[in-house]
Each structure stands twice: as C-alpha cells, then as structure tokens.
Amino acid sequence: MNKICGIDEAGRGALAGCMAVAACVLKCEIKGLNDSKQLTEKKREELFEQIVANSNFLITYFSNKQIDALGLSECLRRALNLFKLHFSEYEILYDGNANYGTGIKTMIKADGKISEVSAASILAKVSRDRLMRAWDKIYPSYGYALHKGYGTKAHINAIQNLGENELLRKSFTLKKVENSLFEDTSLY
C-alpha cells in the first residue's frame, strides 16, 4: 500500500475571507495530531511548525471572489484534482463524504482518525487563521483576528454596523431584511 496523502480544508463555512485546502504526506510520526478544531490555537501553531518541517505538503487558497464566482464545490473539485496530480504516487484521502467527481477516497471525520488528514487540517486552519489575522490589521473594526470571518454574532454585528468590505462572500449573504444581511440573526 502506498503512503497516504491526507486532505482537509478550513474556511469552508466562513462568511468572509478565503478557503484554504491542504494536502499532506508525513515523513515521520508526529505526536499530538488531531482534528484542528479539537486543538488550542497554541497547540495548532506548535504542530504546524513540526508538520512543515516533517512533511511534503501543498496548500491552495480560494479567495472569497473565487468562491462567489465558482461555488464551493467547484473550488474543492479543483483543489482535489490539483492534489491528485501533485501527489499521484500516494493513496489520497479527503475528509468528508464527497469527492466532487474526482475519484478520491473520502472518510467522514478522517481529520480526527488519520494522522495525515489531521496534519492537513492543521496546515489549512493555521495558514488561513494567519491570513485572517493579517486582514484584521487592515479591517480592525471587523474582529477578524477573533472570529476569522465565521458567522459569529460579533461578525454579523460588524457587517450590520460597518457595511460590507472586500472580504465578504457575497454568495453567502442570505437575504436583506430590515437592515440585516441575515433572516434571523438570533441563530448566530
């Protein structure tokens, strides 16, 4: 059996910013790997450095504008096809249940079960979080360093009070109702 190339993404459900998709082949065992959402930010940062030093990896980014123009599914299909070509000598495993017609093997919750997918999860999350912290310096009033562009109450309030900026995914706004971008903000 070939070595595994794990794939996962971060920022898929965010209202603003890019989506990062990472693929990773580990060169050695790294202790403490898990689904990036299950780790503290400090632990993710520590593991990120270890993964970078001990793996063959590739991270691709789709801007909010690309997501709006192509859709999430097409962006993910393109990333998976890129990784399929780049890591052709490996068995490729993507976290989730859809392979977007690429033929790549999938597994639900692989990011918490398979080290290579956990590593890809961390690479995607940390690299995207770093970008969102950089955007926070340009748009400090939106709170990107804290919520990373996800649909938190603070982020929705910032959009309502400050208006849209260049990072907002236009395709993710639900419906304008009484000065709100969202039908029912009590859900967030």
mmCIF file of C-alpha atoms in Angstrom:
data_model
loop_
_atom_site.group_PDB
_atom_site.id
_atom_site.type_symbol
_atom_site.label_atom_id
_atom_site.label_comp_id
_atom_site.label_asym_id
_atom_site.label_seq_id
_atom_site.Cartn_x
_atom_site.Cartn_y
_atom_site.Cartn_z
ATOM 1 C CA MET A 1 0.000 0.000 0.000
ATOM 2 C CA ASN A 2 1.202 3.492 -0.806
ATOM 3 C CA LYS A 3 1.741 6.148 1.808
ATOM 4 C CA ILE A 4 -1.276 8.306 2.488
ATOM 5 C CA CYS A 5 -1.755 11.893 1.388
ATOM 6 C CA GLY A 6 -4.367 13.473 3.638
ATOM 7 C CA ILE A 7 -6.537 16.409 2.553
ATOM 8 C CA ASP A 8 -8.705 18.816 4.536
ATOM 9 C CA GLU A 9 -9.898 22.402 4.294
ATOM 10 C CA ALA A 10 -10.514 25.406 6.529
ATOM 11 C CA GLY A 11 -12.806 28.349 5.980
ATOM 12 C CA ARG A 12 -15.421 26.465 4.027
ATOM 13 C CA GLY A 13 -18.335 27.893 6.011
ATOM 14 C CA ALA A 14 -16.923 31.351 6.705
ATOM 15 C CA LEU A 15 -18.808 34.475 5.671
ATOM 16 C CA ALA A 16 -15.588 36.299 4.790
ATOM 17 C CA GLY A 17 -12.105 35.514 3.574
ATOM 18 C CA CYS A 18 -10.578 32.646 1.672
ATOM 19 C CA MET A 19 -10.887 28.906 1.950
ATOM 20 C CA ALA A 20 -7.603 27.048 2.443
ATOM 21 C CA VAL A 21 -7.276 23.450 1.251
ATOM 22 C CA ALA A 22 -4.222 21.463 2.308
ATOM 23 C CA ALA A 23 -2.730 18.119 1.313
ATOM 24 C CA CYS A 24 -0.051 16.458 3.417
ATOM 25 C CA VAL A 25 2.219 13.410 3.346
ATOM 26 C CA LEU A 26 4.052 12.899 6.630
ATOM 27 C CA LYS A 27 7.702 11.825 6.599
ATOM 28 C CA CYS A 28 7.572 10.635 10.223
ATOM 29 C CA GLU A 29 5.166 10.242 13.114
ATOM 30 C CA ILE A 30 4.165 13.484 14.842
ATOM 31 C CA LYS A 31 2.671 13.184 18.321
ATOM 32 C CA GLY A 32 -0.497 15.061 19.249
ATOM 33 C CA LEU A 33 -2.127 15.308 15.828
ATOM 34 C CA ASN A 34 -5.909 15.651 15.818
ATOM 35 C CA ASP A 35 -8.705 17.497 14.058
ATOM 36 C CA SER A 36 -7.582 21.144 14.154
ATOM 37 C CA LYS A 37 -10.917 22.176 15.712
ATOM 38 C CA GLN A 38 -10.128 19.954 18.709
ATOM 39 C CA LEU A 39 -6.793 21.682 19.438
ATOM 40 C CA THR A 40 -6.000 25.004 21.040
ATOM 41 C CA GLU A 41 -4.588 27.747 18.860
ATOM 42 C CA LYS A 42 -1.233 27.432 20.647
ATOM 43 C CA LYS A 43 -1.101 23.657 20.069
ATOM 44 C CA ARG A 44 -2.060 24.082 16.390
ATOM 45 C CA GLU A 45 0.760 26.613 15.923
ATOM 46 C CA GLU A 46 3.285 24.239 17.556
ATOM 47 C CA LEU A 47 2.140 21.303 15.444
ATOM 48 C CA PHE A 48 2.090 23.444 12.292
ATOM 49 C CA GLU A 49 5.854 24.046 12.613
ATOM 50 C CA GLN A 50 6.513 20.328 13.164
ATOM 51 C CA ILE A 51 4.344 19.374 10.186
ATOM 52 C CA VAL A 52 6.047 21.878 7.883
ATOM 53 C CA ALA A 53 9.463 20.530 8.900
ATOM 54 C CA ASN A 54 8.469 16.857 8.552
ATOM 55 C CA SER A 55 6.167 16.540 5.553
ATOM 56 C CA ASN A 56 5.608 17.038 1.881
ATOM 57 C CA PHE A 57 2.617 19.365 1.654
ATOM 58 C CA LEU A 58 0.743 21.742 -0.580
ATOM 59 C CA ILE A 59 -1.787 24.402 0.405
ATOM 60 C CA THR A 60 -4.075 26.092 -2.073
ATOM 61 C CA TYR A 61 -6.316 29.070 -1.413
ATOM 62 C CA PHE A 62 -9.571 30.190 -2.982
ATOM 63 C CA SER A 63 -10.424 33.842 -2.402
ATOM 64 C CA ASN A 64 -13.914 34.952 -1.449
ATOM 65 C CA LYS A 65 -14.276 36.262 -5.006
ATOM 66 C CA GLN A 66 -13.348 32.863 -6.474
ATOM 67 C CA ILE A 67 -15.791 31.159 -4.116
ATOM 68 C CA ASP A 68 -18.532 33.567 -5.196
ATOM 69 C CA ALA A 69 -17.780 33.059 -8.895
ATOM 70 C CA LEU A 70 -17.167 29.297 -8.932
ATOM 71 C CA GLY A 71 -19.005 27.986 -5.860
ATOM 72 C CA LEU A 72 -17.533 25.925 -3.044
ATOM 73 C CA SER A 73 -17.981 22.592 -4.810
ATOM 74 C CA GLU A 74 -16.056 23.705 -7.900
ATOM 75 C CA CYS A 75 -13.277 25.188 -5.771
ATOM 76 C CA LEU A 76 -12.959 21.929 -3.856
ATOM 77 C CA ARG A 77 -13.043 19.891 -7.077
ATOM 78 C CA ARG A 78 -10.193 21.988 -8.473
ATOM 79 C CA ALA A 79 -8.145 21.595 -5.278
ATOM 80 C CA LEU A 80 -8.679 17.825 -5.189
ATOM 81 C CA ASN A 81 -7.701 17.471 -8.857
ATOM 82 C CA LEU A 82 -4.560 19.542 -8.234
ATOM 83 C CA PHE A 83 -3.596 17.348 -5.283
ATOM 84 C CA LYS A 84 -4.396 14.208 -7.264
ATOM 85 C CA LEU A 85 -1.837 15.276 -9.871
ATOM 86 C CA HIS A 86 0.770 16.555 -7.408
ATOM 87 C CA PHE A 87 0.567 13.512 -5.109
ATOM 88 C CA SER A 88 -0.170 10.890 -7.774
ATOM 89 C CA GLU A 89 2.101 8.271 -6.205
ATOM 90 C CA TYR A 90 0.148 8.306 -2.926
ATOM 91 C CA GLU A 91 -3.166 6.961 -1.736
ATOM 92 C CA ILE A 92 -5.213 10.142 -1.296
ATOM 93 C CA LEU A 93 -7.812 10.522 1.457
ATOM 94 C CA TYR A 94 -10.106 13.540 1.801
ATOM 95 C CA ASP A 95 -12.001 14.384 4.980
ATOM 96 C CA GLY A 96 -15.727 14.276 4.322
ATOM 97 C CA ASN A 97 -18.203 12.317 2.243
ATOM 98 C CA ALA A 98 -17.977 13.940 -1.201
ATOM 99 C CA ASN A 99 -15.109 13.751 -3.683
ATOM 100 C CA TYR A 100 -16.678 16.119 -6.251
ATOM 101 C CA GLY A 101 -16.265 13.645 -9.088
ATOM 102 C CA THR A 102 -12.502 13.285 -8.650
ATOM 103 C CA GLY A 103 -12.429 9.621 -7.654
ATOM 104 C CA ILE A 104 -10.523 10.459 -4.469
ATOM 105 C CA LYS A 105 -11.317 8.286 -1.447
ATOM 106 C CA THR A 106 -13.246 10.037 1.347
ATOM 107 C CA MET A 107 -13.843 9.353 5.018
ATOM 108 C CA ILE A 108 -16.124 11.225 7.386
ATOM 109 C CA LYS A 109 -14.205 12.631 10.365
ATOM 110 C CA ALA A 110 -10.876 11.463 8.914
ATOM 111 C CA ASP A 111 -9.316 14.626 10.387
ATOM 112 C CA GLY A 112 -9.650 13.060 13.854
ATOM 113 C CA LYS A 113 -8.704 9.497 12.818
ATOM 114 C CA ILE A 114 -5.916 9.603 10.209
ATOM 115 C CA SER A 115 -2.663 11.434 11.025
ATOM 116 C CA GLU A 116 -2.093 12.742 7.503
ATOM 117 C CA VAL A 117 -5.588 14.211 7.344
ATOM 118 C CA SER A 118 -5.144 15.697 10.839
ATOM 119 C CA ALA A 119 -1.915 17.288 9.627
ATOM 120 C CA ALA A 120 -3.687 18.698 6.541
ATOM 121 C CA SER A 121 -6.441 20.034 8.808
ATOM 122 C CA ILE A 122 -3.849 21.863 10.917
ATOM 123 C CA LEU A 123 -1.991 23.212 7.868
ATOM 124 C CA ALA A 124 -5.217 24.583 6.376
ATOM 125 C CA LYS A 125 -6.521 26.049 9.645
ATOM 126 C CA VAL A 126 -3.295 27.707 10.796
ATOM 127 C CA SER A 127 -2.427 29.146 7.386
ATOM 128 C CA ARG A 128 -5.957 30.555 6.955
ATOM 129 C CA ASP A 129 -6.048 31.912 10.526
ATOM 130 C CA ARG A 130 -2.765 33.713 9.896
ATOM 131 C CA LEU A 131 -4.239 35.338 6.791
ATOM 132 C CA MET A 132 -7.332 36.426 8.716
ATOM 133 C CA ARG A 133 -5.148 37.951 11.458
ATOM 134 C CA ALA A 134 -3.313 39.895 8.733
ATOM 135 C CA TRP A 135 -6.648 41.116 7.326
ATOM 136 C CA ASP A 136 -7.568 42.205 10.856
ATOM 137 C CA LYS A 137 -4.787 44.808 10.650
ATOM 138 C CA ILE A 138 -6.459 46.265 7.541
ATOM 139 C CA TYR A 139 -10.026 45.987 8.901
ATOM 140 C CA PRO A 140 -9.554 46.116 12.707
ATOM 141 C CA SER A 141 -13.183 47.008 13.449
ATOM 142 C CA TYR A 142 -14.474 43.731 11.979
ATOM 143 C CA GLY A 143 -12.718 41.471 14.520
ATOM 144 C CA TYR A 144 -11.193 39.041 12.016
ATOM 145 C CA ALA A 145 -8.391 38.102 14.425
ATOM 146 C CA LEU A 146 -11.004 36.685 16.792
ATOM 147 C CA HIS A 147 -13.740 35.103 14.651
ATOM 148 C CA LYS A 148 -11.685 34.510 11.467
ATOM 149 C CA GLY A 149 -14.614 35.518 9.250
ATOM 150 C CA TYR A 150 -17.096 32.940 10.527
ATOM 151 C CA GLY A 151 -20.727 33.869 11.174
ATOM 152 C CA THR A 152 -20.456 34.771 14.824
ATOM 153 C CA LYS A 153 -22.733 37.350 16.412
ATOM 154 C CA ALA A 154 -19.785 39.782 16.624
ATOM 155 C CA HIS A 155 -19.025 39.376 12.914
ATOM 156 C CA ILE A 156 -22.651 39.782 11.878
ATOM 157 C CA ASN A 157 -22.928 42.892 14.082
ATOM 158 C CA ALA A 158 -19.777 44.330 12.480
ATOM 159 C CA ILE A 159 -21.200 43.789 8.983
ATOM 160 C CA GLN A 160 -24.514 45.363 10.000
ATOM 161 C CA ASN A 161 -22.817 48.384 11.620
ATOM 162 C CA LEU A 162 -19.886 48.914 9.251
ATOM 163 C CA GLY A 163 -21.205 47.520 5.990
ATOM 164 C CA GLU A 164 -19.538 45.136 3.597
ATOM 165 C CA ASN A 165 -15.835 45.057 2.799
ATOM 166 C CA GLU A 166 -13.773 43.321 0.127
ATOM 167 C CA LEU A 167 -13.528 40.069 2.139
ATOM 168 C CA LEU A 168 -17.234 39.340 2.414
ATOM 169 C CA ARG A 169 -18.527 36.404 0.391
ATOM 170 C CA LYS A 170 -21.452 37.878 -1.495
ATOM 171 C CA SER A 171 -22.858 34.422 -2.249
ATOM 172 C CA PHE A 172 -23.106 33.688 1.482
ATOM 173 C CA THR A 173 -25.406 36.562 2.412
ATOM 174 C CA LEU A 174 -28.847 35.102 2.835
ATOM 175 C CA LYS A 175 -31.336 37.921 2.483
ATOM 176 C CA LYS A 176 -31.529 41.611 3.345
ATOM 177 C CA VAL A 177 -34.303 42.103 5.870
ATOM 178 C CA GLU A 178 -34.680 45.379 7.776
ATOM 179 C CA ASN A 179 -31.003 46.393 7.503
ATOM 180 C CA SER A 180 -29.877 42.823 8.272
ATOM 181 C CA LEU A 181 -27.901 40.633 5.926
ATOM 182 C CA PHE A 182 -29.440 37.579 7.544
ATOM 183 C CA GLU A 183 -33.015 36.458 8.046
ATOM 184 C CA ASP A 184 -32.651 35.531 11.712
ATOM 185 C CA THR A 185 -29.520 36.686 13.487
ATOM 186 C CA SER A 186 -30.634 35.103 16.755
ATOM 187 C CA LEU A 187 -29.363 31.817 15.307
ATOM 188 C CA TYR A 188 -25.769 33.059 15.354
#
